[in-house]
Short mmCIF file of C-alpha atoms in Angstrom, two decimals:
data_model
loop_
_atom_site.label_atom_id
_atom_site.label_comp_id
_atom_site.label_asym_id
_atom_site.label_seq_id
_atom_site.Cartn_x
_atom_site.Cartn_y
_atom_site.Cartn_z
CA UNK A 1 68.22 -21.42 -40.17
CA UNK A 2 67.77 -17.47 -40.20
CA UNK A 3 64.36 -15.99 -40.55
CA UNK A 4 63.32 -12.05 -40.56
CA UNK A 5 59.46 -11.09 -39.92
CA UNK A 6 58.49 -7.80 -41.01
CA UNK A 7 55.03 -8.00 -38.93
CA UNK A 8 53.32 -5.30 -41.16
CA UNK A 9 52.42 -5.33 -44.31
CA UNK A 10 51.94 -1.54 -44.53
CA UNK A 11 52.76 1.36 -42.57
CA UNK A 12 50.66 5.05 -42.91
CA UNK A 13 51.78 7.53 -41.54
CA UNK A 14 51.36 11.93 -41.75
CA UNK A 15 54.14 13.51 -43.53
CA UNK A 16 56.09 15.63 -40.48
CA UNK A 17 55.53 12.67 -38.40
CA UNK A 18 57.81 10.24 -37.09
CA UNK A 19 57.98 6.60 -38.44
CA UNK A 20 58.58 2.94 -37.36
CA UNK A 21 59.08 -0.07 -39.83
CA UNK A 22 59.19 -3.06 -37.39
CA UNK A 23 61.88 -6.13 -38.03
CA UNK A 24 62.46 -9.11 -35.57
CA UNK A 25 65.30 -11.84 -37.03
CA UNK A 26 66.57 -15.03 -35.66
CA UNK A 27 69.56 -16.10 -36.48
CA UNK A 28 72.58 -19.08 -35.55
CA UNK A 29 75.56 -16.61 -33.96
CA UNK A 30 75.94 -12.92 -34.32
CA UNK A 31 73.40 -10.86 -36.62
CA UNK A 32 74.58 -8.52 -39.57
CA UNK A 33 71.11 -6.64 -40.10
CA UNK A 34 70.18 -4.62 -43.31
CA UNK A 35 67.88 -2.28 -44.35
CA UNK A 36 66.68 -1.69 -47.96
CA UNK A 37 64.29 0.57 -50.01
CA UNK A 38 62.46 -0.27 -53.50
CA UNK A 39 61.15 2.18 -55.55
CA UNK A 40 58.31 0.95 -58.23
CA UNK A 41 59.62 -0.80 -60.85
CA UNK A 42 63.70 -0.45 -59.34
CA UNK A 43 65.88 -2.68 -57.78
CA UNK A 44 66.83 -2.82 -53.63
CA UNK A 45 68.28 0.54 -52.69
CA UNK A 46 70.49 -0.25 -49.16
CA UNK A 47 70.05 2.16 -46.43
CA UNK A 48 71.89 1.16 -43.58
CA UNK A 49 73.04 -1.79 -41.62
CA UNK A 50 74.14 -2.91 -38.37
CA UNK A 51 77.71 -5.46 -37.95
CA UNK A 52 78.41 -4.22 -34.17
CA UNK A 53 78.96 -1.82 -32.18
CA UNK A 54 76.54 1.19 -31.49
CA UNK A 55 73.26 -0.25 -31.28
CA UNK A 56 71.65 3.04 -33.44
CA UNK A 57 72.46 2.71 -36.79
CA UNK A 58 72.63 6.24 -38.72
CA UNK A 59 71.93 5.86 -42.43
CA UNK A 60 70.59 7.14 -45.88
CA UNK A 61 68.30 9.96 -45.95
CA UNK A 62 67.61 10.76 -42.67
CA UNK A 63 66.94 6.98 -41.45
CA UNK A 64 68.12 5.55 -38.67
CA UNK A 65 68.03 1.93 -36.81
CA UNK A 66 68.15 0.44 -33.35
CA UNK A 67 69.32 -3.08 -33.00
CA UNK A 68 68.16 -4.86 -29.95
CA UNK A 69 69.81 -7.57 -29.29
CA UNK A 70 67.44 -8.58 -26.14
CA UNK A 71 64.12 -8.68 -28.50
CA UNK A 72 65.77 -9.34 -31.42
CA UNK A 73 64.95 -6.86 -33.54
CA UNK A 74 65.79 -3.85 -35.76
CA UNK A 75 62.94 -1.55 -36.49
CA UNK A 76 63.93 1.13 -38.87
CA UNK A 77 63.21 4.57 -37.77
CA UNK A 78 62.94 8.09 -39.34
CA UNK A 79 62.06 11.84 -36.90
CA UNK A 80 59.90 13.58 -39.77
CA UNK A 81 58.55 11.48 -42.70
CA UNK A 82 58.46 12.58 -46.35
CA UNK A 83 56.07 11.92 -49.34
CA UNK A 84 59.12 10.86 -50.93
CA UNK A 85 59.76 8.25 -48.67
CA UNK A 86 56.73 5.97 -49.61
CA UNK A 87 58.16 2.97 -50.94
CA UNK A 88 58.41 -0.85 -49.94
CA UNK A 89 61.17 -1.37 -47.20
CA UNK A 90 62.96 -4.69 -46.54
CA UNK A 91 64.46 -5.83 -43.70
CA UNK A 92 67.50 -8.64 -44.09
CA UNK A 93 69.85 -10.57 -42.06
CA UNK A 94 72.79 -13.21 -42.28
CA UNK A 95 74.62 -14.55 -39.78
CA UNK A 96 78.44 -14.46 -38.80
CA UNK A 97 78.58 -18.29 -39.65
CA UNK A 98 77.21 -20.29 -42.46
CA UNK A 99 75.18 -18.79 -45.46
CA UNK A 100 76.61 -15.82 -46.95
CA UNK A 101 73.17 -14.83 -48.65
CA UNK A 102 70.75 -12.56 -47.41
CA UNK A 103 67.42 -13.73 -45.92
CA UNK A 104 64.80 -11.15 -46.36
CA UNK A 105 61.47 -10.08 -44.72
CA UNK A 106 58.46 -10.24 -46.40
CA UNK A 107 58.14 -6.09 -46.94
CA UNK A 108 56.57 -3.33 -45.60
CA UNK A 109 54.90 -0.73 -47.56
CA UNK A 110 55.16 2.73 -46.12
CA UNK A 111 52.99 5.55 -47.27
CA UNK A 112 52.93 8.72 -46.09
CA UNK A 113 50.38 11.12 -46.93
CA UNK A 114 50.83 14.63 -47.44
CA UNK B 1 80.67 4.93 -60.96
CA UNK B 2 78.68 2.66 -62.52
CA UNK B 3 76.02 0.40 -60.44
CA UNK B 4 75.02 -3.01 -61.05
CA UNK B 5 73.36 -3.50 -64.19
CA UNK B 6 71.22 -6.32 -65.54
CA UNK B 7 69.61 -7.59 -69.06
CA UNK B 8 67.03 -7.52 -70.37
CA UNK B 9 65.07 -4.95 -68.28
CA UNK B 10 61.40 -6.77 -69.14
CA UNK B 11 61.11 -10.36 -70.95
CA UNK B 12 58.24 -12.03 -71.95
CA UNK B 13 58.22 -15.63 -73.03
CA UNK B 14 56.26 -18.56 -73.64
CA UNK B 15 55.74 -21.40 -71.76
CA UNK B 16 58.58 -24.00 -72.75
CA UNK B 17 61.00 -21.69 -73.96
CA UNK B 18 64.48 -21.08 -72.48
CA UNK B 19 65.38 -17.69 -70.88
CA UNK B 20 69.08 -15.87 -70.26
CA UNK B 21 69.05 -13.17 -67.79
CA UNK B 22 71.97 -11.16 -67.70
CA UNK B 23 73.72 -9.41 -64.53
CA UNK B 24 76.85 -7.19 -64.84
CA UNK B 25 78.18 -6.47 -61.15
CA UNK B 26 80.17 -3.56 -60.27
CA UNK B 27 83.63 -3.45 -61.46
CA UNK B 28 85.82 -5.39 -59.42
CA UNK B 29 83.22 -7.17 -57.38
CA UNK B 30 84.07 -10.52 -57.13
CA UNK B 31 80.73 -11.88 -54.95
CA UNK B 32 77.41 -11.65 -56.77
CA UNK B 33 74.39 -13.34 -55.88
CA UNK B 34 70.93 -13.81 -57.61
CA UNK B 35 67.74 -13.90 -56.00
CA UNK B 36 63.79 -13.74 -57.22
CA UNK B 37 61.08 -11.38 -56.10
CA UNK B 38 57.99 -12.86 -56.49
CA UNK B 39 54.28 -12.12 -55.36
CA UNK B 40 53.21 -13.77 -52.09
CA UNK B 41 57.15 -15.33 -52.24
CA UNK B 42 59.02 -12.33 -51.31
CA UNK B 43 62.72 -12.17 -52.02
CA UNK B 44 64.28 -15.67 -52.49
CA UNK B 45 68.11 -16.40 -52.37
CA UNK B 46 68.95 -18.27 -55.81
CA UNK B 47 72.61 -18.78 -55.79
CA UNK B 48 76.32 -17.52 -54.86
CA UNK B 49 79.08 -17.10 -56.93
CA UNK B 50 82.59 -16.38 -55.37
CA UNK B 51 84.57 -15.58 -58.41
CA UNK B 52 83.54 -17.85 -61.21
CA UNK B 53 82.98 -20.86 -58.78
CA UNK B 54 79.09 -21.01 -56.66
CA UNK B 55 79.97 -22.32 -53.39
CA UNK B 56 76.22 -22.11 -52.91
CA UNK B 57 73.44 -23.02 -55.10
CA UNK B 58 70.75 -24.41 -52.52
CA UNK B 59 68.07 -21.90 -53.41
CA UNK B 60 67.74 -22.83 -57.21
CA UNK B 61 64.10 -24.36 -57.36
CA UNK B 62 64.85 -26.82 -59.63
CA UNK B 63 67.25 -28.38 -62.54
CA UNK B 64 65.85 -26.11 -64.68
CA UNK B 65 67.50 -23.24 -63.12
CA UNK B 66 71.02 -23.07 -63.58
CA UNK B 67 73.33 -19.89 -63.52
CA UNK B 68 77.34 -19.42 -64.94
CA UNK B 69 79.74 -16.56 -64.53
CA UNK B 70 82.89 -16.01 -66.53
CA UNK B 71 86.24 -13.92 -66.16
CA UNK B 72 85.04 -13.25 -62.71
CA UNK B 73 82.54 -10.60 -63.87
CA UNK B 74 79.24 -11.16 -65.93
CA UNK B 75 76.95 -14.01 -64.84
CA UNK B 76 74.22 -15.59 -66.31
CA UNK B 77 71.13 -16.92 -65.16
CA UNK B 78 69.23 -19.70 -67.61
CA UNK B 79 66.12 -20.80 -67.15
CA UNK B 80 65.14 -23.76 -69.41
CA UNK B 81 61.47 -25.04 -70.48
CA UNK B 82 59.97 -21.89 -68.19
CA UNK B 83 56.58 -22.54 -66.59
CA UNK B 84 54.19 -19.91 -65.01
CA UNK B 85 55.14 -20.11 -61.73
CA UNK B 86 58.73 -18.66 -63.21
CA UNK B 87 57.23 -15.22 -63.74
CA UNK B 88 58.99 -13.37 -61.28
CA UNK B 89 61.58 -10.32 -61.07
CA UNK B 90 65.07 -11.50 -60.68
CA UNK B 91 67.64 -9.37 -58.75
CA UNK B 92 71.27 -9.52 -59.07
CA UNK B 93 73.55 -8.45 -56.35
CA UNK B 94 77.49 -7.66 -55.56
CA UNK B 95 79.66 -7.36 -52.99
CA UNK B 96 82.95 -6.39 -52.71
CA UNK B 97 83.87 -9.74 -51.43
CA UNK B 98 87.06 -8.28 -50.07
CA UNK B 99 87.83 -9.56 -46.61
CA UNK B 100 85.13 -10.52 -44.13
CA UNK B 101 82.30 -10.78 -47.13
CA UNK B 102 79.99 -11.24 -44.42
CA UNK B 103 79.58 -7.91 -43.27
CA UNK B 104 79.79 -6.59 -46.93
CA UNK B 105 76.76 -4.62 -48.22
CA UNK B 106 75.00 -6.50 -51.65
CA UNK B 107 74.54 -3.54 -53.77
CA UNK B 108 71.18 -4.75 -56.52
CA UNK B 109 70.53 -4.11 -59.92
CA UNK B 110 67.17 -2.83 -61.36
CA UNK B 111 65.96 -6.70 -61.89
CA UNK B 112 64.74 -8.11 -64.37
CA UNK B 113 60.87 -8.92 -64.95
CA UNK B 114 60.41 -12.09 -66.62
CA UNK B 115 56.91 -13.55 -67.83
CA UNK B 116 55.95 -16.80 -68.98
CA UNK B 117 52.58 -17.27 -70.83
#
């Protein structure tokens, strides 16, 4: 079984400041991690994911990841937040075996305030 | 080029009826999933399709779901006799599917918000 735990439900944070959406996965074998964005009343926008290699992931507007394989977990990271970038952020994994579908985390809600 | 794109955009319906949600995947895609957004659910897996055949279906919530996909491209998702607990946004997703579809990225459509009164 896979699982992904997005351990906050919101994140607030100063625009100019740096952010941190946390994700922790388990997963049978190796992990192919994903990051998306939703916008209200849009679909899943994808903004970066990790298969192997370099453990920091560059992405989509300015975001960025770092998969740890040690704590299991790939908290999605940005240097100076935007207004623009409040939205609901998902965090989703698979493994290399088994299920091809994506298990997702619950959400986290980011808002940044000007 | 175009994105993924999915029908109707909003449906309301009454408790009982039947539904058809519609999901067009990018051209040439031949993996496309569905999955449901719902409150306090989050985003659940429905069911596969490789091609027109769904290798898995373990995440439809009951016989009333069932889902079809023809010439390899447009796929259907039917809901019959809805109930309340249906109301929900339903995402449709495609991949590539060209060699290791595991590492592919699933590329979603705007969903579509059904409710059931």
């Amino acid at each position: 079984a896979q699982s992904v735990a997005q351990p906050e439900d919101q994140v607030n944070v100063a625009e100019g400041n740096p952010l941190t959406v946390k994700c922790t996965y388990s997963v049978s074998g190796n992990p192919y991690l994903f990051w998306y964005v939703q916008y209200p009343n849009r679909g899943l926008q994808f903004l970066l994911k990790y298969i192997t290699g370099d453990n920091l992931v560059k992405g989509s507007y300015g975001f960025e990841a770092e998969f740890n394989k040690s704590q299991t977990s790939f908290h999605l990271k940005k240097p100076s937040a935007l207004v623009s970038d409040s939205a609901l952020y998902f965090c989703a994994v698979r493994g290399d075996t088994g299920r091809r579908a994506l298990t997702f985390g619950s959400g986290t809600r980011l808002q940044v305030q000007p | 080029g175009a994105g993924v794109s999915q029908s109707p955009s909003n449906k309301v319906t009454e408790k009982g009826k039947d539904v058809e949600l519609r999901c067009d995947p990018i051209s040439g895609h031949t993996a496309l999933y569905w999955y449901r957004q719902s409150l306090g659910q989050g985003l659940e897996f429905l069911i596969y399709f490789q091609g027109n055949s769904a290798p898995d279906k373990s995440g439809l919530p009951s016989d009333r779901f069932s889902a079809e996909r023809t010439g390899g491209s447009v796929s259907t998702l039917t809901i019959q006799r809805t109930q309340q607990e249906d109301s929900a946004v339903y995402l449709c997703a495609s991949t590539s599917g060209r060699g290791t579809t595991s590492t592919d990225t699933q590329y979603f459509g705007p969903g579509t918000r059904l409710t059931v009164l």
